[in-house]
mmCIF file of C-alpha atoms and ligand atoms in Angstrom:
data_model
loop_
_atom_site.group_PDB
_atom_site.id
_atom_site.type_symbol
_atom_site.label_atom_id
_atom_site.label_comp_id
_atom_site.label_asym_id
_atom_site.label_seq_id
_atom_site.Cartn_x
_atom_site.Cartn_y
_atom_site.Cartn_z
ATOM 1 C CA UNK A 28 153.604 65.792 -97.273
ATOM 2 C CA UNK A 29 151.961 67.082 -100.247
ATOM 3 C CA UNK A 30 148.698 69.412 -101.248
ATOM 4 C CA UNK A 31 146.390 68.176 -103.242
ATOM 5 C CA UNK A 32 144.156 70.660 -105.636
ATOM 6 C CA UNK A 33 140.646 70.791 -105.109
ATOM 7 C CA UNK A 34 137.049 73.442 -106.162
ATOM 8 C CA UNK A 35 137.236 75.426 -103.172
ATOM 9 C CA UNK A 36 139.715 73.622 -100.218
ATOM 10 C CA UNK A 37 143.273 72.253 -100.278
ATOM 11 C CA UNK A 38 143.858 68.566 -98.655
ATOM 12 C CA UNK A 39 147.338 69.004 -96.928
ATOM 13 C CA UNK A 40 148.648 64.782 -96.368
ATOM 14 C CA UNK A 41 151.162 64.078 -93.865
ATOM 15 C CA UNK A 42 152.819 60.502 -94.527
ATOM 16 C CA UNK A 43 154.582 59.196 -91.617
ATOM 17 C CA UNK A 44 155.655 55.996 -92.746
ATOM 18 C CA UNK A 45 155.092 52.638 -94.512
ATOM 19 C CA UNK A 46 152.741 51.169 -92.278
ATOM 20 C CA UNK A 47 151.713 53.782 -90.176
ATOM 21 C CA UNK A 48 148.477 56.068 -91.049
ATOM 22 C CA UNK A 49 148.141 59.167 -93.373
ATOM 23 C CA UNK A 50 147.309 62.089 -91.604
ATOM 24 C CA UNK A 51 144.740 64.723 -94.282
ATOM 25 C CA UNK A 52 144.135 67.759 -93.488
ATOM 26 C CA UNK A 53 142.026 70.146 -95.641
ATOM 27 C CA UNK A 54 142.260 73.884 -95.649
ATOM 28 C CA UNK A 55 140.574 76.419 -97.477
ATOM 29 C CA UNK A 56 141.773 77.457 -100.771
ATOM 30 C CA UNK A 57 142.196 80.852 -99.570
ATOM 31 C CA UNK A 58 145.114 80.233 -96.836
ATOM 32 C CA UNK A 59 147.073 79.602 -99.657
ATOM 33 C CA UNK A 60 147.647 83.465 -99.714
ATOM 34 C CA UNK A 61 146.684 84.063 -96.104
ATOM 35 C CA UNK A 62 149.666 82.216 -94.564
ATOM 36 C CA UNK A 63 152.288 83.826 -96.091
ATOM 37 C CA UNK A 64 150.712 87.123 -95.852
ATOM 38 C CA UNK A 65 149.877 86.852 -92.038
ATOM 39 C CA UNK A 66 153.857 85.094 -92.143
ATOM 40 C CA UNK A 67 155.201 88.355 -94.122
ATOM 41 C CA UNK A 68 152.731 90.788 -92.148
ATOM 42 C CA UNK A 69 154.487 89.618 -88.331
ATOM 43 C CA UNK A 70 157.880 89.567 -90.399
ATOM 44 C CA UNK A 71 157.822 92.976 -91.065
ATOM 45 C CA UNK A 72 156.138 93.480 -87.726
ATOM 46 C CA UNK A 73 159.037 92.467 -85.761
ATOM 47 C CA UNK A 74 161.409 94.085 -87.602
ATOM 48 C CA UNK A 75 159.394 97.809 -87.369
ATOM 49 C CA UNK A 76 159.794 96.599 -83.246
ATOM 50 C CA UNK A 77 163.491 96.096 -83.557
ATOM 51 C CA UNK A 78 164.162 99.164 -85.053
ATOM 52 C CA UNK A 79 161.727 101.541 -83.253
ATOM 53 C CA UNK A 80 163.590 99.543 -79.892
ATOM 54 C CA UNK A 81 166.890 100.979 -81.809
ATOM 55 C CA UNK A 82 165.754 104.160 -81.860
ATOM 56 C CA UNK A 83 164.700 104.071 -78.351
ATOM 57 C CA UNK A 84 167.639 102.254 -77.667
ATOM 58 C CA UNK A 85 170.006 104.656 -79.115
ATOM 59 C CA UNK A 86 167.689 108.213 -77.956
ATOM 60 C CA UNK A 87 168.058 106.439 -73.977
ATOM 61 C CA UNK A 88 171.743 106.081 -74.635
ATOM 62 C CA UNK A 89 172.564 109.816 -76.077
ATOM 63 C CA UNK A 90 170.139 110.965 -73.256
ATOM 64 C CA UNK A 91 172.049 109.495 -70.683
ATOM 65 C CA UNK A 92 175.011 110.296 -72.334
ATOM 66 C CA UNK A 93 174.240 114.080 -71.982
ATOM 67 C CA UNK A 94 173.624 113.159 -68.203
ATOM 68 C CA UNK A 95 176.600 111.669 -67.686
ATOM 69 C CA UNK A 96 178.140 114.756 -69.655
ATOM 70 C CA UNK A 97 176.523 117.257 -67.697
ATOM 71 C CA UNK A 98 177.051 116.155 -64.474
ATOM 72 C CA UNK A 99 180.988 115.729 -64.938
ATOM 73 C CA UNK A 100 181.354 119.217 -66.293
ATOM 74 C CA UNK A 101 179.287 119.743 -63.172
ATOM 75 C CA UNK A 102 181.557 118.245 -60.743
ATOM 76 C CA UNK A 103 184.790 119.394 -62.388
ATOM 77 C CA UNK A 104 183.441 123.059 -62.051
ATOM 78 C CA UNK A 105 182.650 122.188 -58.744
ATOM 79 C CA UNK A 106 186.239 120.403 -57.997
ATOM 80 C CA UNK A 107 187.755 123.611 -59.937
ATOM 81 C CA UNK A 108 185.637 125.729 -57.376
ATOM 82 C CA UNK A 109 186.814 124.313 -54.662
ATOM 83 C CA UNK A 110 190.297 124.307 -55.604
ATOM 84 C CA UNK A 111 189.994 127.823 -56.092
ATOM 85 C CA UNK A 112 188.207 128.654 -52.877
ATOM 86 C CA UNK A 113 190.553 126.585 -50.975
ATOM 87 C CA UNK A 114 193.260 128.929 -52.733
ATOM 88 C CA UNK A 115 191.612 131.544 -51.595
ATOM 89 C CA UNK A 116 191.353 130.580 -48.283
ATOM 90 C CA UNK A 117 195.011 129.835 -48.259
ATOM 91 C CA UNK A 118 195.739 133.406 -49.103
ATOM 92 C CA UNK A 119 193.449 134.779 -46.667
ATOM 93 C CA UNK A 120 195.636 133.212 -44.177
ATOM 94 C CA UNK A 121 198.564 134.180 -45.242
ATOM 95 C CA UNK A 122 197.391 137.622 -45.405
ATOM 96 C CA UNK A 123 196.111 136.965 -41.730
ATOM 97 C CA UNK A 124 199.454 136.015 -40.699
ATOM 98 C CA UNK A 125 201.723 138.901 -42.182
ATOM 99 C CA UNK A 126 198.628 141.154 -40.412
ATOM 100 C CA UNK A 127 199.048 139.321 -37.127
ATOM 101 C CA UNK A 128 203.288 140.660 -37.638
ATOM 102 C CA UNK A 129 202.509 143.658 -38.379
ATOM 103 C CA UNK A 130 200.132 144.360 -35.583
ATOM 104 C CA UNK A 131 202.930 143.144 -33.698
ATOM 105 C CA UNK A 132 205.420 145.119 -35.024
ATOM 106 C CA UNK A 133 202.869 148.168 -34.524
ATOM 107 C CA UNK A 134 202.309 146.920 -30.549
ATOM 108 C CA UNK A 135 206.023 146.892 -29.983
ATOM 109 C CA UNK A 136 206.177 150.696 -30.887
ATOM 110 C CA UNK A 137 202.754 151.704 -29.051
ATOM 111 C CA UNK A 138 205.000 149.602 -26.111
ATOM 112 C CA UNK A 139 208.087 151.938 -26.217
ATOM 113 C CA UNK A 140 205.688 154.797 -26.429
ATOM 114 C CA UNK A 141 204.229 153.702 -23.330
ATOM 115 C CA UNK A 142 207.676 153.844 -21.959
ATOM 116 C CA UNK A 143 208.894 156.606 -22.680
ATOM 117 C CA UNK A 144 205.451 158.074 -21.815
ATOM 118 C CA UNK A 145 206.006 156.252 -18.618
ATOM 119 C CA UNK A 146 209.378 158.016 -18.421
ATOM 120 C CA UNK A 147 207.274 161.980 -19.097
ATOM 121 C CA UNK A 148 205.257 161.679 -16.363
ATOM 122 C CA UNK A 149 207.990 160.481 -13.925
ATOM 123 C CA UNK A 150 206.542 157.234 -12.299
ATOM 124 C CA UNK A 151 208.852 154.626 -13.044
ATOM 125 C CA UNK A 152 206.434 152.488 -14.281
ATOM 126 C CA UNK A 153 207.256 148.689 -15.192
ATOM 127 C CA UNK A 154 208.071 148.067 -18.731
ATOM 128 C CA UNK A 155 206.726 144.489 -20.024
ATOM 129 C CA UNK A 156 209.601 143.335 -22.590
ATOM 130 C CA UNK A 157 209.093 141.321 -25.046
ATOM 131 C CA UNK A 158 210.873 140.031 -28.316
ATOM 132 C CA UNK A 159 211.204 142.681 -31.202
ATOM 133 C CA UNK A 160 208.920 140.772 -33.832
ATOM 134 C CA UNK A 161 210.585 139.340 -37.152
ATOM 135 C CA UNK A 162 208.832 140.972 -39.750
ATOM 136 C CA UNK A 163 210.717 140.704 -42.817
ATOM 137 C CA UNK A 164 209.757 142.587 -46.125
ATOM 138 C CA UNK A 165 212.111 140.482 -48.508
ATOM 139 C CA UNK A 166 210.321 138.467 -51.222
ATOM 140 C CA UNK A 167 210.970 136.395 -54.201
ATOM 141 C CA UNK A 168 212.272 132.693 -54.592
ATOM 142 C CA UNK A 169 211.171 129.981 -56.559
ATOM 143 C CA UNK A 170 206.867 129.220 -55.857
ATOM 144 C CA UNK A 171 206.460 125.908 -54.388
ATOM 145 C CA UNK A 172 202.898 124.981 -53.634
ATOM 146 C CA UNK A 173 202.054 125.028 -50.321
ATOM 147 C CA UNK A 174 201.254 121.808 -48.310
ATOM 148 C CA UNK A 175 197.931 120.715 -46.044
ATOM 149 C CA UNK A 176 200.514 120.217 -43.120
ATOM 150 C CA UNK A 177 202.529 123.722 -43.963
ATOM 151 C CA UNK A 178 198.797 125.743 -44.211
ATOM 152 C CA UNK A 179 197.781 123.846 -40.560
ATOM 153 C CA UNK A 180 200.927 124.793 -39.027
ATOM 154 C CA UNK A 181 200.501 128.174 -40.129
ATOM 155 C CA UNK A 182 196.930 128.552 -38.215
ATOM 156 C CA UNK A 183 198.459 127.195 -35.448
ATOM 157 C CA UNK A 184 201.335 129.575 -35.412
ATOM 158 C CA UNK A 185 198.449 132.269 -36.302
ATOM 159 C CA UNK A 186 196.114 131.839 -33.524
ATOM 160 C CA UNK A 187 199.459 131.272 -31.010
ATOM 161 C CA UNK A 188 200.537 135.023 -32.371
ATOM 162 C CA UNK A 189 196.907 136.730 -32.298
ATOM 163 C CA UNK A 190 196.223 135.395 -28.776
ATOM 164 C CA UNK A 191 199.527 136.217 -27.116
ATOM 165 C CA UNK A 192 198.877 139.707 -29.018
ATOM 166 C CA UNK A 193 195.345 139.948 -27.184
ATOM 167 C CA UNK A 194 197.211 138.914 -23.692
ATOM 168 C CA UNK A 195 199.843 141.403 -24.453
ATOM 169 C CA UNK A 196 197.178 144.126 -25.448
ATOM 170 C CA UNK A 197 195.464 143.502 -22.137
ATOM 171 C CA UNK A 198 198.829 144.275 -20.112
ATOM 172 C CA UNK A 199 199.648 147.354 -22.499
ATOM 173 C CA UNK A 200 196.273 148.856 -22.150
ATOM 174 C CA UNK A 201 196.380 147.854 -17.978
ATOM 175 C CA UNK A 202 199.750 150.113 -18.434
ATOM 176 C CA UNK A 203 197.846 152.880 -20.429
ATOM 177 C CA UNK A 204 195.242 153.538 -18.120
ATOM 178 C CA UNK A 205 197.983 153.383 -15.306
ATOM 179 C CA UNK A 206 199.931 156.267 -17.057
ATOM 180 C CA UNK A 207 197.071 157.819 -18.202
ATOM 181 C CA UNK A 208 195.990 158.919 -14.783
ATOM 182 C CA UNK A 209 199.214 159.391 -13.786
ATOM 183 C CA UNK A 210 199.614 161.992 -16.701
ATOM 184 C CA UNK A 211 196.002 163.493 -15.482
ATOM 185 C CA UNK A 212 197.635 163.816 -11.927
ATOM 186 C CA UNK A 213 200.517 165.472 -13.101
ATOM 187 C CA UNK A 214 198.742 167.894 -14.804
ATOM 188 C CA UNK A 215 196.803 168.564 -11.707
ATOM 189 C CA UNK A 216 199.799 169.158 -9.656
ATOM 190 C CA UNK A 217 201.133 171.374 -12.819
ATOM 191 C CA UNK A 218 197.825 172.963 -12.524
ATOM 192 C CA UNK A 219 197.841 174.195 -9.408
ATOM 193 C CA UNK A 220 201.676 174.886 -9.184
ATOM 194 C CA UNK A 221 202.843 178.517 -9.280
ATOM 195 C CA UNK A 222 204.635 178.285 -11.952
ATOM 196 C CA UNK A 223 203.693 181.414 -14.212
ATOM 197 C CA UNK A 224 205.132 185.323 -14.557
ATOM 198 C CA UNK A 225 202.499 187.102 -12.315
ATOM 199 C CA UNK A 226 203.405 189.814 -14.832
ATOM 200 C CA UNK A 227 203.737 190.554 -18.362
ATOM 201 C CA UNK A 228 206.714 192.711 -17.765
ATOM 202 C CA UNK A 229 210.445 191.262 -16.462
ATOM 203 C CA UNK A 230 211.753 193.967 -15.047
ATOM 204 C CA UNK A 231 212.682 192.764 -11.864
ATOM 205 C CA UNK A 232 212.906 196.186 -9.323
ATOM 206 C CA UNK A 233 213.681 194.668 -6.133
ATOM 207 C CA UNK A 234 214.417 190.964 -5.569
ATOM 208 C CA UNK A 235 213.298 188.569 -2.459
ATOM 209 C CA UNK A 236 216.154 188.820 0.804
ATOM 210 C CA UNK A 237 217.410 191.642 2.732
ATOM 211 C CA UNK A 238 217.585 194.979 1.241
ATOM 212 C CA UNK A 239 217.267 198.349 2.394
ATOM 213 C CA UNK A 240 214.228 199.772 3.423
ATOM 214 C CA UNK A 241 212.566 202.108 0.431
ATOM 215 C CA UNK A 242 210.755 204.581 3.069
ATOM 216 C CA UNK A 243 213.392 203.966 6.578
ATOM 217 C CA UNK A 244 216.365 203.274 4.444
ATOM 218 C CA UNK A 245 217.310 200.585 6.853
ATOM 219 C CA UNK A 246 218.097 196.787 6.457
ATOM 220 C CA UNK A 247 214.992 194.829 6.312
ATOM 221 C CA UNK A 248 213.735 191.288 4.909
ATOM 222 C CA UNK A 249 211.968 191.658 1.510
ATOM 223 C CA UNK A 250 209.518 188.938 1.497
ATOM 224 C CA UNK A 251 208.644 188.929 -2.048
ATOM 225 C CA UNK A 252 209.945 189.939 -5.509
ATOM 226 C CA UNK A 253 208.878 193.575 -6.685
ATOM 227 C CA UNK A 254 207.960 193.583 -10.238
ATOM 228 C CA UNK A 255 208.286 197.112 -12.345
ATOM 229 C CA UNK A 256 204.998 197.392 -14.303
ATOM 230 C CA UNK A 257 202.588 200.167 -16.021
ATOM 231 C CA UNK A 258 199.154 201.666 -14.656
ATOM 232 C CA UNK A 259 196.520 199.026 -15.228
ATOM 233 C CA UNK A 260 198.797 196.502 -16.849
ATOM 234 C CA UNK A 261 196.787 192.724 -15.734
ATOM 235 C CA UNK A 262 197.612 191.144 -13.415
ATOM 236 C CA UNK A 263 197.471 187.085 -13.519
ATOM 237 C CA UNK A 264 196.610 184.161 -11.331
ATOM 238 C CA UNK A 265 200.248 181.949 -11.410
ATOM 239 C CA UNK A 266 197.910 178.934 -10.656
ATOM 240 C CA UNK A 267 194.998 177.542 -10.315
ATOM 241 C CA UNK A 268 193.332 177.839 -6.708
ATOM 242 C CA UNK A 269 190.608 179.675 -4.504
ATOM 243 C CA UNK A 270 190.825 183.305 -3.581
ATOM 244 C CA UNK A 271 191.167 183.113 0.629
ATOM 245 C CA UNK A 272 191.468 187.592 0.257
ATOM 246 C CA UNK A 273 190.699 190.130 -1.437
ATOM 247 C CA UNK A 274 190.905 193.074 -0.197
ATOM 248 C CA UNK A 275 192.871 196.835 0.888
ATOM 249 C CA UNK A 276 194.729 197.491 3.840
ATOM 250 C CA UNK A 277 197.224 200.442 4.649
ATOM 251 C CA UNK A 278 200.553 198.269 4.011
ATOM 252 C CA UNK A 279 199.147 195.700 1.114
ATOM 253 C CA UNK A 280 197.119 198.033 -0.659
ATOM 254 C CA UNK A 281 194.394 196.416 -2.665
ATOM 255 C CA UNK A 282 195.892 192.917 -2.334
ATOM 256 C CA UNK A 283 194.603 189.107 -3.019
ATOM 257 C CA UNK A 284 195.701 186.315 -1.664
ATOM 258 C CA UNK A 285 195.066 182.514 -3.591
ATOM 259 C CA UNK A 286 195.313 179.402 -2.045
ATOM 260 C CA UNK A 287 196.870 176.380 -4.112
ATOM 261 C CA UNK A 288 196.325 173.425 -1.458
ATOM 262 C CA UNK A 289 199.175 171.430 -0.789
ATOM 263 C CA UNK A 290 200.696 173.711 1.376
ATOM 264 C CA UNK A 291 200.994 176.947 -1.201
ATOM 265 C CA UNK A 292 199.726 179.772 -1.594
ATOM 266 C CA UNK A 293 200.352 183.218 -3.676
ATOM 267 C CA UNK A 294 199.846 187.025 -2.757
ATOM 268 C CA UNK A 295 199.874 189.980 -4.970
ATOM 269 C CA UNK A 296 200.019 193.523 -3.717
ATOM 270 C CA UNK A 297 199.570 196.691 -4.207
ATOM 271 C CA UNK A 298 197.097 197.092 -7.020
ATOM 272 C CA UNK A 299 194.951 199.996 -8.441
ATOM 273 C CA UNK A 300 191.531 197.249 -8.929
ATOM 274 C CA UNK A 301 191.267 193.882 -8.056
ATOM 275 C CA UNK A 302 188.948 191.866 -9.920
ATOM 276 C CA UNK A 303 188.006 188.718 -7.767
ATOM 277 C CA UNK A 304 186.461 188.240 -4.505
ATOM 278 C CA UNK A 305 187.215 186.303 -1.308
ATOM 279 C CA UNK A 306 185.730 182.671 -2.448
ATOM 280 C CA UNK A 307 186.313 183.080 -6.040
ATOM 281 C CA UNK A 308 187.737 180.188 -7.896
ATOM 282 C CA UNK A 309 190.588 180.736 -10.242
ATOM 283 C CA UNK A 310 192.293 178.897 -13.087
ATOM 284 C CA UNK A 311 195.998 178.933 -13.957
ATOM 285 C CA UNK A 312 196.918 182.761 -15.867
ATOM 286 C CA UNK A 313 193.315 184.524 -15.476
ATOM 287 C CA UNK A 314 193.314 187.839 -15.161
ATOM 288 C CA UNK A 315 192.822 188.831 -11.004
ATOM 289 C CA UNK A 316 193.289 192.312 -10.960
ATOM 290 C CA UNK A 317 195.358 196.359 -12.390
ATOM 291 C CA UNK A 318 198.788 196.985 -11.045
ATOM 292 C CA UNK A 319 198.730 199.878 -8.945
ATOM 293 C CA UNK A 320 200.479 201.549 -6.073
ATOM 294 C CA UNK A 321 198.246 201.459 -3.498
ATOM 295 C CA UNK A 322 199.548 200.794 0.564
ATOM 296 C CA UNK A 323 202.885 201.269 1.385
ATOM 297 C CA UNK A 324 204.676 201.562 -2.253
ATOM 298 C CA UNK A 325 206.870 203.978 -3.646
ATOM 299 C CA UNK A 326 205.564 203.881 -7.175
ATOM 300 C CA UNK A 327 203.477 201.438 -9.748
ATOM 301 C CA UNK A 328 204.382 198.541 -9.190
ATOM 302 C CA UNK A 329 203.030 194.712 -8.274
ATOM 303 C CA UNK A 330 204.590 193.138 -4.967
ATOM 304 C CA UNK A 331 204.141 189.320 -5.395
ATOM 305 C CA UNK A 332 204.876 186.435 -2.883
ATOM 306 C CA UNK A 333 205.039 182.401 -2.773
ATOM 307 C CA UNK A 334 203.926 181.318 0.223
ATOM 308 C CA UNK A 335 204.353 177.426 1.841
ATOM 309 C CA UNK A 336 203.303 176.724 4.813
ATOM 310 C CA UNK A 337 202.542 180.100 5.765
ATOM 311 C CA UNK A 338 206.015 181.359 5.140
ATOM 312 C CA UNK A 339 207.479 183.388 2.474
ATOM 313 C CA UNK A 340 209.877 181.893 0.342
ATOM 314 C CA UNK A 341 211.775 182.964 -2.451
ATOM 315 C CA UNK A 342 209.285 182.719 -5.580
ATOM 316 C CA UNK A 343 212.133 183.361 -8.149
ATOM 317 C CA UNK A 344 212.712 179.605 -8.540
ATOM 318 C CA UNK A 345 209.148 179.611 -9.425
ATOM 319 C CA UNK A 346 208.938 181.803 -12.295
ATOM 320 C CA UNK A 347 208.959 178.962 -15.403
ATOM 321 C CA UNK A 348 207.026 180.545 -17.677
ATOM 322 C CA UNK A 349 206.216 183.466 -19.043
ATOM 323 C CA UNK A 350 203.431 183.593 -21.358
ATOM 324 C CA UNK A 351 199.569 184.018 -20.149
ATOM 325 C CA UNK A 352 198.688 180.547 -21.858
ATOM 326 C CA UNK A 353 201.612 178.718 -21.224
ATOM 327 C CA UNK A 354 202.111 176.379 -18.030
HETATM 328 ZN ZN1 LIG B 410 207.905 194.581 -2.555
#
């Protein structure tokens, strides 16, 4: 092959051989310089592509790079997280569990309570043992982490405690509202009792039995206790009831007489006013009427009887307390 100089064109000849044809080709002058530049213009063309590509090539990689950064700091905050919530959790239930002994320990007291409570009010009511609980306050040792197996056993053990607690609340409170209105009956019953000083004075002036007669001087029954007491000193209720009479007579003076139900009843002679009427309702200590010496009485002083059954019995045995607001 070899060019061959003319004016304006080149003749490019391509010999094959000895005896086979001459190929002649003729190009303009001008592609002498338009080759190499077209040659040297896609030369540097592809090599501007390969390194933009690089660019793009390495921007994509430090992108995804960041990605891939981002999203493990993601997900070890998030294992971190979880760790730490699962810690929490763990501690949660322990604190559950020491609660759960505690309340416990706290329902084993409120349970002797109830017994002795039980005890107060006289009933013999059933006591529902159980074990005391093993709380123990000792801590310390070496920290070992706890296991998946050691934190399931302890909800088990958990929920076993807190719902034999609610089964043993259930009985306890059954037990409370069982004393509880045996409590309320006794204090009925204490209520409506005579069990109070009719008087504020203790001077006893003539006791309940035989005796001699103040005004005949001969042996008679005394059916009451004779208490010695001052002009218009009060005179109180010794329990609760309903005022069956109120009213004077030659022997009994200015007298009242107070029904207690269950079979008892109280009568209190002898006095200068009385202050209730037949019908009246009275509670335990109010005031019913003055200490006098009205009816058949030798001087000021209250006559007072216990009466059960409709007989008059001895109230001495009666007399517990002395104060107005005691019972
Ligand atoms: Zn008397």
């Amino acid at each position: 092959m070899k060019f061959i100089w003319g004016k304006k064109e080149l003749t490019l000849m391509i010999i094959p051989g000895a005896n086979r044809r001459t190929v002649r080709i003729k190009l303009p002058q001008s592609s002498l310089y338009i080759v190499p530049s077209v040659i040297l213009l896609v030369l540097i063309g592809f090599l501007v592509a390969i390194h933009l590509m690089n660019i793009h090539f390495r921007e994509t990689k430090d992108t995804m790079q960041q990605t891939f950064d981002g999203q493990e700091r993601q997900l070890v905050d998030q294992i971190t997280l979880k760790d730490s919530e699962l810690e929490q959790l763990q501690n949660n239930l322990i604190d559950l569990s020491q609660q759960a002994d505690d309340f416990k320990g706290k329902l084993e007291e409120i349970k002797k309570l109830n017994h002795v409570v039980q005890l107060m009010s006289q009933t013999g009511g059933t006591s529902k043992n159980s074990q005391p609980s093993g709380v123990t306050t000792d801590v310390g040792g070496e920290d070992v982490p706890v296991s998946s197996e050691q934190v399931s056993q302890m909800v088990t053990d958990t929920k076993q405690d807190l719902t034999s607690l609610v089964g043993d609340i259930n009985v306890l409170l059954a037990d409370l509202t069982e004393s509880e209105s045996k409590l309320q009956e006794a204090e009925r019953i204490r209520e409506i009792t005579p069990t109070l000083w009719p008087i504020d004075s203790h001077t006893i002036t003539s006791d309940f039995g035989v005796r001699r007669d103040p005004f005949t001087q001969k042996p008679t029954m005394h059916t009451g206790i004779d208490f010695d007491g001052e002009l218009n000193d009060p005179v109180y209720a010794t329990a609760a009831g309903k005022v069956i009479e109120a009213g004077y007579d030659d022997q009994h003076g200015n007298h009242i007489i107070i029904d207690h139900s269950r079979g008892l009843q109280t009568e209190y002679m002898h006095m200068n006013k009385l202050l209730l009427r037949r019908g009246d309702t009275v509670v335990k200590g109010q005031k019913i009427g003055l200490v006098g010496t009205t009816g058949r009485s030798t001087g000021t002083h209250l006559h007072y009887e216990v009466h059960r059954n409709g007989v008059q019995i001895n109230p001495y045995p009666y007399l517990l307390t002395n104060r107005k607001g005691d019972r």
